[in-house]
Coordinates of C-alpha atoms in Angstrom, one line a residue:
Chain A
X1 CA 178.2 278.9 115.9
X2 CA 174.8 281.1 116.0
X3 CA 173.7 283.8 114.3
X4 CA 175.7 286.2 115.9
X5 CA 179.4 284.6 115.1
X6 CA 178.4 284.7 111.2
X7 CA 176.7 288.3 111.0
X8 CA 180.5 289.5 113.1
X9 CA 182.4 287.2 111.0
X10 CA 180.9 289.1 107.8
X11 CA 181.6 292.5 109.7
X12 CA 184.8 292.0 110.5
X13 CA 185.2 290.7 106.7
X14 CA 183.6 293.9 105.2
X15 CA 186.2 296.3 107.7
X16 CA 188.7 294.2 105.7
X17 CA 187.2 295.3 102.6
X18 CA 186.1 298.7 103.0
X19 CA 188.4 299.8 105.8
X20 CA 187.6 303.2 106.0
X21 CA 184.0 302.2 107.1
X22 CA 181.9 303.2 110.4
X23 CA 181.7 299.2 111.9
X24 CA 178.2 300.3 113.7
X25 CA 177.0 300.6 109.6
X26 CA 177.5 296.5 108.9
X27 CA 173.6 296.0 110.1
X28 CA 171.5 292.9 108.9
X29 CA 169.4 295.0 106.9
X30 CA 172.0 297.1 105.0
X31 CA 173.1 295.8 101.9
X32 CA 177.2 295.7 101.0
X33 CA 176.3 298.1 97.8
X34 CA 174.8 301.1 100.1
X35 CA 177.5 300.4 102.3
X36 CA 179.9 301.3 98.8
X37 CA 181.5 297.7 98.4
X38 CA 181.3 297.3 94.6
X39 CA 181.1 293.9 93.0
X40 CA 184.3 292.8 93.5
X41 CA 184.7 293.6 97.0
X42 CA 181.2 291.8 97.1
X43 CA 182.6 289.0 96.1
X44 CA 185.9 289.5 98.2
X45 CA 183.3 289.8 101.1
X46 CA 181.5 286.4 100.6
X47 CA 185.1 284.8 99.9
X48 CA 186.4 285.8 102.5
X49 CA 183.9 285.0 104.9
X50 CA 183.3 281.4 103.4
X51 CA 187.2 280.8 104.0
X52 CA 186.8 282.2 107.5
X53 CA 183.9 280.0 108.5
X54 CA 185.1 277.1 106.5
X55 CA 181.5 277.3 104.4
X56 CA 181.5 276.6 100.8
X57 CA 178.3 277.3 99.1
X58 CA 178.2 277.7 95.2
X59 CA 178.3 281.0 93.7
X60 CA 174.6 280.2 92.1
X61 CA 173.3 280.7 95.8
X62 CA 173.7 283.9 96.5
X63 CA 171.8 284.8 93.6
X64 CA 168.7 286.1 96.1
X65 CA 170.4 287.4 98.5
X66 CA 169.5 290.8 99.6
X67 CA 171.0 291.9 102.6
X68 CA 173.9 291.7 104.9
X69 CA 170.9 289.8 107.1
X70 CA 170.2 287.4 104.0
X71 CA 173.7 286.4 103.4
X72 CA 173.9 285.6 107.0
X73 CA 171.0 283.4 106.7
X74 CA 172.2 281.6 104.0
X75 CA 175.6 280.7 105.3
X76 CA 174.5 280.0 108.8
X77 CA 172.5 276.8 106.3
X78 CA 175.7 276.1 105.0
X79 CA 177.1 275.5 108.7
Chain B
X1 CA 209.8 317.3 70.7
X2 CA 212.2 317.4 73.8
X3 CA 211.3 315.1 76.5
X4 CA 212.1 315.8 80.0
X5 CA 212.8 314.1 83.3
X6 CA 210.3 316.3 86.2
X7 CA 210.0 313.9 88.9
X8 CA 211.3 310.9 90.1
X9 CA 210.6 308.3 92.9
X10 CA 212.5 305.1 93.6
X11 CA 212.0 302.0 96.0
X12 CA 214.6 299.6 96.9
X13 CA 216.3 297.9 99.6
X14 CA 218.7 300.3 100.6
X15 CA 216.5 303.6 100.3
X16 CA 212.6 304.7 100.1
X17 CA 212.6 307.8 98.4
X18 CA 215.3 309.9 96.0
X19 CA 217.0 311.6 98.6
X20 CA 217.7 308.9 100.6
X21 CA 218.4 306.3 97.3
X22 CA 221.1 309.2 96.5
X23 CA 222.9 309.4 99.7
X24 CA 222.6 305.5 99.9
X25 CA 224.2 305.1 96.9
X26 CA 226.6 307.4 97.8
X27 CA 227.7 305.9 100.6
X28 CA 227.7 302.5 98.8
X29 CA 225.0 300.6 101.7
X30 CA 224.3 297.4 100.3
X31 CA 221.1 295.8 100.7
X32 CA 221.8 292.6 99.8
X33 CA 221.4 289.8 103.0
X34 CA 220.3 286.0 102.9
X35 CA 216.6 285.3 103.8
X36 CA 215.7 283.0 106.9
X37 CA 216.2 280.3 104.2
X38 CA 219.6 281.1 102.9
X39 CA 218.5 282.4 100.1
X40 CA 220.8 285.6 98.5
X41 CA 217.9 288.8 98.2
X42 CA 218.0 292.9 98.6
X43 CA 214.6 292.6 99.8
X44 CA 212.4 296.1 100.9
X45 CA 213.0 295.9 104.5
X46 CA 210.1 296.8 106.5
X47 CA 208.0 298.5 103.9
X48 CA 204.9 300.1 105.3
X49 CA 202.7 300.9 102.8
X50 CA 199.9 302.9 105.1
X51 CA 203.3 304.7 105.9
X52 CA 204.6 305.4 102.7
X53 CA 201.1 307.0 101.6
X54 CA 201.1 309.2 105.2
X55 CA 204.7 310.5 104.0
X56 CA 203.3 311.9 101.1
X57 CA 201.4 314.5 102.9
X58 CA 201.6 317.4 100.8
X59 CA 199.4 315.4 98.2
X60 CA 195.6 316.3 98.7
X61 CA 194.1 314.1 101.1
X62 CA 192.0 312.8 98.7
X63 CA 194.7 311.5 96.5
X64 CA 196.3 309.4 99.8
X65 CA 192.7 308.2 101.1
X66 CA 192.3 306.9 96.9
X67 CA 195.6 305.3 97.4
X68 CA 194.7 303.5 100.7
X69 CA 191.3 302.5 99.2
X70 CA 192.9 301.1 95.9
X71 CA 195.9 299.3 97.2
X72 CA 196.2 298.6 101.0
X73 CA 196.1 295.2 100.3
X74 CA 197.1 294.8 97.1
X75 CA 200.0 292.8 96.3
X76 CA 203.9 294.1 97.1
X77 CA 204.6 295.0 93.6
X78 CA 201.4 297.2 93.2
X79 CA 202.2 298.9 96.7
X80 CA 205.3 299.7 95.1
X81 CA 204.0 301.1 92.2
X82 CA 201.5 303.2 93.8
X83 CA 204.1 304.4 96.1
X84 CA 206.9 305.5 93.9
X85 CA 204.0 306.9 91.7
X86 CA 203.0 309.1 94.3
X87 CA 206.5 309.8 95.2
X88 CA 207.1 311.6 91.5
X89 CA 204.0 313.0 91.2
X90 CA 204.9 315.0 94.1
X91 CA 208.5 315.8 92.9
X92 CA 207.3 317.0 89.7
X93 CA 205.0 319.4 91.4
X94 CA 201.9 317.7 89.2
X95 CA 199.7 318.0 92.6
X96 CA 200.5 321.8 92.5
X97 CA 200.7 322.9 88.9
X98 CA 198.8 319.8 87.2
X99 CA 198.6 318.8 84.0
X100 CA 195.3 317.4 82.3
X101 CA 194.1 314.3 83.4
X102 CA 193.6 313.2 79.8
X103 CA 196.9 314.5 78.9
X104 CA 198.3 312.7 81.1
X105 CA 199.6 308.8 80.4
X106 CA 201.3 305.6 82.2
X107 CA 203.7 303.1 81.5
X108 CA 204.1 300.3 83.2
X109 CA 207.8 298.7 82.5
X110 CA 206.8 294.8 83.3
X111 CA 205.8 291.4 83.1
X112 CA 204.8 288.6 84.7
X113 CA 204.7 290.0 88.1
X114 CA 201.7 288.1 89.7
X115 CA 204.0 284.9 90.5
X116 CA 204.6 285.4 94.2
X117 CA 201.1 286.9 95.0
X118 CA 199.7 283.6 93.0
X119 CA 202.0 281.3 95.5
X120 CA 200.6 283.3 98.4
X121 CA 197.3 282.8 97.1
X122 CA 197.2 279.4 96.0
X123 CA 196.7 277.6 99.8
X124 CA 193.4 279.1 99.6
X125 CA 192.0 277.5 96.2
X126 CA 193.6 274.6 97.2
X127 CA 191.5 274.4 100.6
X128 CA 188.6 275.5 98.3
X129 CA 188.3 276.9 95.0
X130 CA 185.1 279.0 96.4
X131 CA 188.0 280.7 98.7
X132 CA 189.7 282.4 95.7
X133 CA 189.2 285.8 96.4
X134 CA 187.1 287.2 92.8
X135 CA 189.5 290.2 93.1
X136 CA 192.3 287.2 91.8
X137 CA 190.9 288.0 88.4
X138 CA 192.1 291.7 88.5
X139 CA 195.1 291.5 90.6
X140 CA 196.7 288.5 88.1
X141 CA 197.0 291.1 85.6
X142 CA 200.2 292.8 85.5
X143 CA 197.9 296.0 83.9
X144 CA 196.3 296.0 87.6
X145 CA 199.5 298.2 87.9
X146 CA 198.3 301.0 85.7
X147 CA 194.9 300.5 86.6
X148 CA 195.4 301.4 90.0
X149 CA 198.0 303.9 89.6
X150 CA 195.7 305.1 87.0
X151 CA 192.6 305.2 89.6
X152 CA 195.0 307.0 92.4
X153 CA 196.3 309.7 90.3
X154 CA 193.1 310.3 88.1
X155 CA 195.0 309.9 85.6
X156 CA 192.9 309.4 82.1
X157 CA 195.4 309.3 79.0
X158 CA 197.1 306.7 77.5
X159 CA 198.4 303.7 79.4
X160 CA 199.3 300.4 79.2
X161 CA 202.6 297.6 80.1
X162 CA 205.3 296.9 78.6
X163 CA 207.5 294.5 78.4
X164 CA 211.4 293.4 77.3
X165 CA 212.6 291.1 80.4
X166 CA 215.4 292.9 82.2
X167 CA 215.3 295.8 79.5
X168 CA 211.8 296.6 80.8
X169 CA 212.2 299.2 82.3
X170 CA 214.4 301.0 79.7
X171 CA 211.3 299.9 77.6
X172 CA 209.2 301.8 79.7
X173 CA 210.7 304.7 79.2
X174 CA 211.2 304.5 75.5
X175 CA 208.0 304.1 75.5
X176 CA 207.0 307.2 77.4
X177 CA 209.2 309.4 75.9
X178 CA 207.5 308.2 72.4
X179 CA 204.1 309.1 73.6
X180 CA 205.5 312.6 75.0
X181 CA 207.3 313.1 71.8
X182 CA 204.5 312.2 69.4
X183 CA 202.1 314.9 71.4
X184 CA 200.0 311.8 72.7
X185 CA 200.3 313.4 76.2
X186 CA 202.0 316.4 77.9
X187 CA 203.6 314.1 80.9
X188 CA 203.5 310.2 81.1
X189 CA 204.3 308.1 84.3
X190 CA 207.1 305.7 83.7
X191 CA 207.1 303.1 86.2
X192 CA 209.6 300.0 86.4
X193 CA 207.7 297.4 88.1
X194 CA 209.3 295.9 91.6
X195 CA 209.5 291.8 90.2
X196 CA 209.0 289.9 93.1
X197 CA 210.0 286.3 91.9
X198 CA 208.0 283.2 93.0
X199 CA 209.6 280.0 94.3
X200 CA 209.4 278.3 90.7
X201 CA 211.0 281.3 89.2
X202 CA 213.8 281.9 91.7
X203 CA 214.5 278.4 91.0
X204 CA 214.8 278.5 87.2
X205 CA 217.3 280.5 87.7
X206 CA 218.8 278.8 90.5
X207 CA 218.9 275.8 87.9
X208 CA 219.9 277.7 85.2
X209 CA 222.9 278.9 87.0
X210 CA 222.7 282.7 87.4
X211 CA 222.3 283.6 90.4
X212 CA 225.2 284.6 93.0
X213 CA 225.6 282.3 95.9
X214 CA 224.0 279.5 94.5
X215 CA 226.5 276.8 94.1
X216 CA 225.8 273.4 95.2
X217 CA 223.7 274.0 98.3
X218 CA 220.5 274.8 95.9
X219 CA 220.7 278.8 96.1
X220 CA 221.9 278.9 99.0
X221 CA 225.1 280.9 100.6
X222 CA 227.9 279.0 102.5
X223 CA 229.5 281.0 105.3
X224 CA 231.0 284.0 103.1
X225 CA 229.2 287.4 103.9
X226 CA 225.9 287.8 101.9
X227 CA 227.0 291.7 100.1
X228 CA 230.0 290.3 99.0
X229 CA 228.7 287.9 96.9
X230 CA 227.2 289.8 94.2
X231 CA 230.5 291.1 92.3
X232 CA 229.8 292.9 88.8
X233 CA 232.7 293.3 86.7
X234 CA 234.8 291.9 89.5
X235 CA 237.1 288.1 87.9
X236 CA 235.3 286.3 91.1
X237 CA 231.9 287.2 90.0
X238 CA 229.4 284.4 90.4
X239 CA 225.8 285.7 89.2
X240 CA 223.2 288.3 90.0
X241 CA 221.3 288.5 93.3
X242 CA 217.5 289.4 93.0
X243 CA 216.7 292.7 94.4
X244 CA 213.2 294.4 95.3
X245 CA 213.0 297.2 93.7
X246 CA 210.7 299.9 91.8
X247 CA 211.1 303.5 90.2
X248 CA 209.0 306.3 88.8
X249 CA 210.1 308.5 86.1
X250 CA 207.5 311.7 85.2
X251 CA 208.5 312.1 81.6
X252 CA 207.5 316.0 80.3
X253 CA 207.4 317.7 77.2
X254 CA 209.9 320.9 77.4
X255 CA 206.9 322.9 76.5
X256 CA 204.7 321.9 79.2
X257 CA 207.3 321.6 82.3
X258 CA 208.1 325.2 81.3
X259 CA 204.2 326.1 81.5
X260 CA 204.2 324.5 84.5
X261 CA 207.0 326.2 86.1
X262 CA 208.8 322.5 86.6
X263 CA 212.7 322.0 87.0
X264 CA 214.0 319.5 84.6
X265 CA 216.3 316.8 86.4
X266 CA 217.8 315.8 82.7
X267 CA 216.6 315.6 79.1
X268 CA 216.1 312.3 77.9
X269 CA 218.3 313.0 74.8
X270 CA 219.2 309.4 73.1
X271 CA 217.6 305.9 73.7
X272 CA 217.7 303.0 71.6
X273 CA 215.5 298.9 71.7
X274 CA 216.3 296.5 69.2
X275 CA 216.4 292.9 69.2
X276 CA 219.0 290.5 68.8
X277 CA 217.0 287.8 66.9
X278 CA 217.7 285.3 69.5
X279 CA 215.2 284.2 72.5
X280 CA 218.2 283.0 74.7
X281 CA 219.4 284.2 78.0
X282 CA 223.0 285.0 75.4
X283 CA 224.5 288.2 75.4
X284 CA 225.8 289.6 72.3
X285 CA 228.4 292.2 72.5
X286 CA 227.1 293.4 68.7
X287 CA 223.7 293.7 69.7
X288 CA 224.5 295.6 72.7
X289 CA 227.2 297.9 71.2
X290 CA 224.4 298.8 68.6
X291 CA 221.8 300.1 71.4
X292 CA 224.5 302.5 73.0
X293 CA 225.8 303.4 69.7
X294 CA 222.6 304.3 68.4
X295 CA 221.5 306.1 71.2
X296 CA 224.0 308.4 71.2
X297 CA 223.5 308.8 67.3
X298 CA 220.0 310.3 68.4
X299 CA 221.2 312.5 71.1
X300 CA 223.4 314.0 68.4
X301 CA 226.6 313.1 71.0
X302 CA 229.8 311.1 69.9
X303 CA 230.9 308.4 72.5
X304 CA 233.7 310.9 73.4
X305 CA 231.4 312.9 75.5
X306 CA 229.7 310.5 77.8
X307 CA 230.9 311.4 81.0
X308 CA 229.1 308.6 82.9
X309 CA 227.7 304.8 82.0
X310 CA 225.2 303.2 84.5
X311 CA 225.9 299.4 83.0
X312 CA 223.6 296.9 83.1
X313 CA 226.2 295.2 85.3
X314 CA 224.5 292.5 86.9
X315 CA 227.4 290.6 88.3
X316 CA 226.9 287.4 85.6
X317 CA 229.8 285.6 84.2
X318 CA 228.7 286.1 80.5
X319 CA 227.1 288.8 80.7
X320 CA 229.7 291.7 82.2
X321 CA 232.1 289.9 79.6
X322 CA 229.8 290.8 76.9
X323 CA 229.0 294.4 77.8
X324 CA 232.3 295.6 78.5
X325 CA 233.2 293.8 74.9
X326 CA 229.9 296.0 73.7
X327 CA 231.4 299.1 75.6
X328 CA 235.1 298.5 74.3
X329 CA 233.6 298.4 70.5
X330 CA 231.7 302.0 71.0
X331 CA 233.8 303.9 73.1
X332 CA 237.2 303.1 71.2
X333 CA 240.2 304.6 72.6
X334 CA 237.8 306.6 74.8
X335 CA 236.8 303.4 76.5
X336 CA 238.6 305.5 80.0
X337 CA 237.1 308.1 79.5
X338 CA 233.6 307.3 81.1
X339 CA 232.9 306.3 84.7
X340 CA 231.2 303.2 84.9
X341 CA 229.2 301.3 87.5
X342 CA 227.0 298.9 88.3
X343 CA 224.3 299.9 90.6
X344 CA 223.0 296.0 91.0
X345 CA 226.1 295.5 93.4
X346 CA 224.0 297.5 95.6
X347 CA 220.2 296.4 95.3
X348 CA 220.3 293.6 93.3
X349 CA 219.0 293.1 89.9
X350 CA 215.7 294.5 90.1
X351 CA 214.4 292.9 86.9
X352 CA 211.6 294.6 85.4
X353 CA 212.2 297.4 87.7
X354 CA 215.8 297.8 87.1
X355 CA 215.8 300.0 83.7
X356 CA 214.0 303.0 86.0
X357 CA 215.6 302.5 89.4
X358 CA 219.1 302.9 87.7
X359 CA 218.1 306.1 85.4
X360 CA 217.2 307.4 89.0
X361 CA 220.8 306.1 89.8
X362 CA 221.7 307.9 87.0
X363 CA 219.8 310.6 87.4
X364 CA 220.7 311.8 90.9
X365 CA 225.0 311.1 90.2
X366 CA 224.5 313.6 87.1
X367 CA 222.6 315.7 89.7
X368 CA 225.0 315.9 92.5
X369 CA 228.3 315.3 90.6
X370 CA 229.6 312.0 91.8
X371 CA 229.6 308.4 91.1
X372 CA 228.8 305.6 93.6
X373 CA 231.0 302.7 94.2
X374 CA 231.4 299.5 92.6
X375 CA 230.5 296.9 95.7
X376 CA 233.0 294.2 95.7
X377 CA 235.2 295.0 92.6
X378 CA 238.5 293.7 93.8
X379 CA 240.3 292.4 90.7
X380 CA 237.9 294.1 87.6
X381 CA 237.9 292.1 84.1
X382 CA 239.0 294.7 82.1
X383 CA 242.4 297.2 83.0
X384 CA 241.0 299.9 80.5
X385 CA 237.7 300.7 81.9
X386 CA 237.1 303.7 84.4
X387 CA 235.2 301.5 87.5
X388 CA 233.9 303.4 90.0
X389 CA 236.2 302.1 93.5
X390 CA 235.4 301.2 96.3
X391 CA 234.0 304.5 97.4
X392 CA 232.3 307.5 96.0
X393 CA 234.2 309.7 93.3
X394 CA 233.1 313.2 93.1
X395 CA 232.8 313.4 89.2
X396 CA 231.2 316.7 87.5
X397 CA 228.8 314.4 84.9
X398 CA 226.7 315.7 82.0
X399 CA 226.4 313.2 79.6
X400 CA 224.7 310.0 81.4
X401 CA 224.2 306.5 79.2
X402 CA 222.3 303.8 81.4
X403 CA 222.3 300.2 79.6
X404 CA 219.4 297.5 80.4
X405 CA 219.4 294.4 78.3
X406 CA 217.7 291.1 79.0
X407 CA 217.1 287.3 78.4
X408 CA 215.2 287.2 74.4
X409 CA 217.6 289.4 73.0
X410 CA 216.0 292.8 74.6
X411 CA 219.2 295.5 74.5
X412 CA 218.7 298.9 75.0
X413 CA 219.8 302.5 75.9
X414 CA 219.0 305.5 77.4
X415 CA 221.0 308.7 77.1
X416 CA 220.3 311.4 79.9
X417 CA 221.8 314.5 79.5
X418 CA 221.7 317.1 82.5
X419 CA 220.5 321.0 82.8
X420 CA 223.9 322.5 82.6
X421 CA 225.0 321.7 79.2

């Protein structure tokens, strides 16, 4: 799976979330808070998408992530 | 302080919406079926909840987008809250002639409701824990209810749950009514909350022996037609049948409905919660025949002037026995005089929800002047009672008493009495 598959797994995941989103929005260097996810649908986000991909990476890890582009990067190590 | 009834909104398996629960009713459609399993249910049949928030249209958009945002995929009996929510708030005009947010409060009438959205989760932390969705944390809650209801409607007075088993919903409503009559808040959202049972708790009861149907294939119906199965006050009764179901009351001081310009469906006149001192699933006629007796004590009314009792009913072996043992001690020799029925023969026992779905039951017979029929009372327990038939009985009705009482002891009453007296 590249790049690619994760950062439209984690689009498709967000649209779950926030569905009345723009999808052209969920861009690597956006973060989930400008995009108006608040910290639960954060962490519905990264669920999601870890149960999607089949990824399990502790909660402790995504202490420095950033971006929509950062928590891309750190899944795609989890692969 | 009077307390008022200015909007109402109802759920159930036969009916989404008043107007169509009242014609349902009327007509006697029974929503009870067997699952794909076998199983005995009045589920919600193909409830849409995108749909039910587009029906509300004359709601600001706003208020439907909040509802979307908050509870598109939350779990059934949240959807159902929000829904019948939105469904009073409309009827009692609070999207045109509001009252203050901060004068404005919820009850939720329920407990334990998180049991079939925890088996539908559960796969998920089993595959991983790390899968659990965070949002678990919130939706577990059973006051997820009246935060989200809360968060739809704006809505930033008083709220909380309550709770009394099957007499939750009549709990609720107490409830309400005591924060309307105290001056906590102008108007206060009662809501019984649709119980959707898990597989452990359907069980239970499977085990325990109440429900209809469930004889010695496991919960399961043989070959006899699913809605005749669920027989309240009927010899051949056999237990209840779950049923899917929630309601919204909008509660109202007098003063502020006539501020507001709001027609009154019924005064909440009389209601009554007390405990029999006994944690067992064991009805006691006494205990019961004290609620309704006290209730109408409150609404200043003697038993002779109830036109119309909404029974708890549920179809149960013990329990019809005891309530119409409870009726036959408060009504005397008027025990006739009263209509009575059981609106569980039609949706099922709604459970937590089943105190406000049936004062909506209530609500709209006193409204349109009939009585809806008994399903499946062919050879009634008691000779001196006025059942409802097997059809509709036009019936002028003033005087409304709707019973809830459940497992713990929980009996109580609620005394409606409409505009025209």
């Amino acid at each position: 799976m590249d790049d690619d598959e994760v950062l439209d797994t984690i689009r498709r995941t967000v649209l779950l979330v926030l569905p009345d989103l723009e999808p052209d929005l969920v861009q690597p260097q956006r973060t989930l808070t400008e995009l108006g996810a608040n910290s639960i649908d954060r962490a519905e986000v990264v669920s999601l998408t870890m149960e999607t991909l089949g990824v399990d990476v502790p909660v402790a890890a995504f202490a420095g992530v950033r971006d929509i582009g950062g928590l891309a990067a750190l899944l795609r190590r989890h692969l | 302080m009077t307390v008022v009834v200015t909007g109402a909104g109802v759920l159930s398996a036969i009916a989404a919406g008043v107007e169509e629960f009242a014609a349902a009713l009327r007509a006697g459609r029974s929503g009870i079926a067997a699952r794909g399993t076998g199983e005995l249910s009045a589920d919600l049949a193909g409830f849409d909840f995108g749909a039910a928030v587009a029906a509300r249209y004359r709601l600001a958009e706003p208020i439907r987008r909040a509802a979307l945002r908050a509870a598109a995929r939350a779990p059934l009996p949240v959807q159902a809250a929000v829904t019948v929510a939105l469904q009073a708030w409309e009827a009692a005009g609070l999207h045109a002639e509001p009252v203050p947010a901060d004068r404005t409060g919820v009850v939720v009438g329920g407990h334990n409701l998180g049991g079939a959205y925890a088996d539908a989760v559960r796969p998920r932390y089993r595959a991983s824990p790390a899968y659990l969705p965070g949002r678990y944390a919130l939706r577990y809650l059973d006051t997820d209810h009246v935060g989200t209801v809360s968060q739809v409607l704006g809505i930033t007075g008083e709220g909380c749950t309550v709770g009394g088993a099957s007499a939750s919903g009549n709990a609720a409503i107490v409830h309400g009514c005591r924060l309307v009559a105290c001056g906590e808040v102008d108007a206060c959202l009662v809501i019984g909350a649709l119980t959707e049972l898990s597989a452990m708790e359907r069980q239970a009861f499977v085990n325990l022996g109440a429900l209809a149907g469930a004889g010695a294939n496991g919960g399961r119906h043989s070959d006899a037609e699913p809605a005749t199965l669920c027989r309240p006050f009927d010899e051949d009764r056999a237990g209840f049948v779950p049923g899917q179901a929630a309601a919204c009351l909008v509660l109202e001081s007098a003063e502020s409905a006539r501020r507001r310009g709001a027609r009154a469906l019924a005064t909440v006149a009389g209601y009554a919660l007390r405990l029999d001192g006994n944690s067992l699933a064991d009805p006691d006629p006494a205990g019961e025949a004290r609620v309704m007796a006290e209730a109408l004590r409150r609404a200043g009314l003697g038993p002779g002037e109830v036109d119309y009792v909404n029974t708890h009913g549920t179809g149960s072996r013990l329990g019809d026995e005891a309530e119409v043992a409870a009726l036959r001690k408060v009504f005397g020799s008027d025990l006739g005089r009263p209509w009575l029925n059981s609106t569980k023969g039609l949706v099922g026992h709604g459970l937590c929800a089943a105190g406000v779905v049936e004062a909506v039951a209530a609500l709209v017979q006193l409204r349109d002047g009939f009585v809806h029929p008994n399903a499946n009372l062919a050879r009634p327990i008691d000779g001196e009672c006025r059942f409802a038939g097997g059809r509709a009985e036009p019936a002028e009705l003033t005087v409304a008493m709707s019973n809830g009482f459940g497992f713990g002891g929980f009996n109580s009453s609620v005394v409606f009495v409409g505009p025209g007296r």
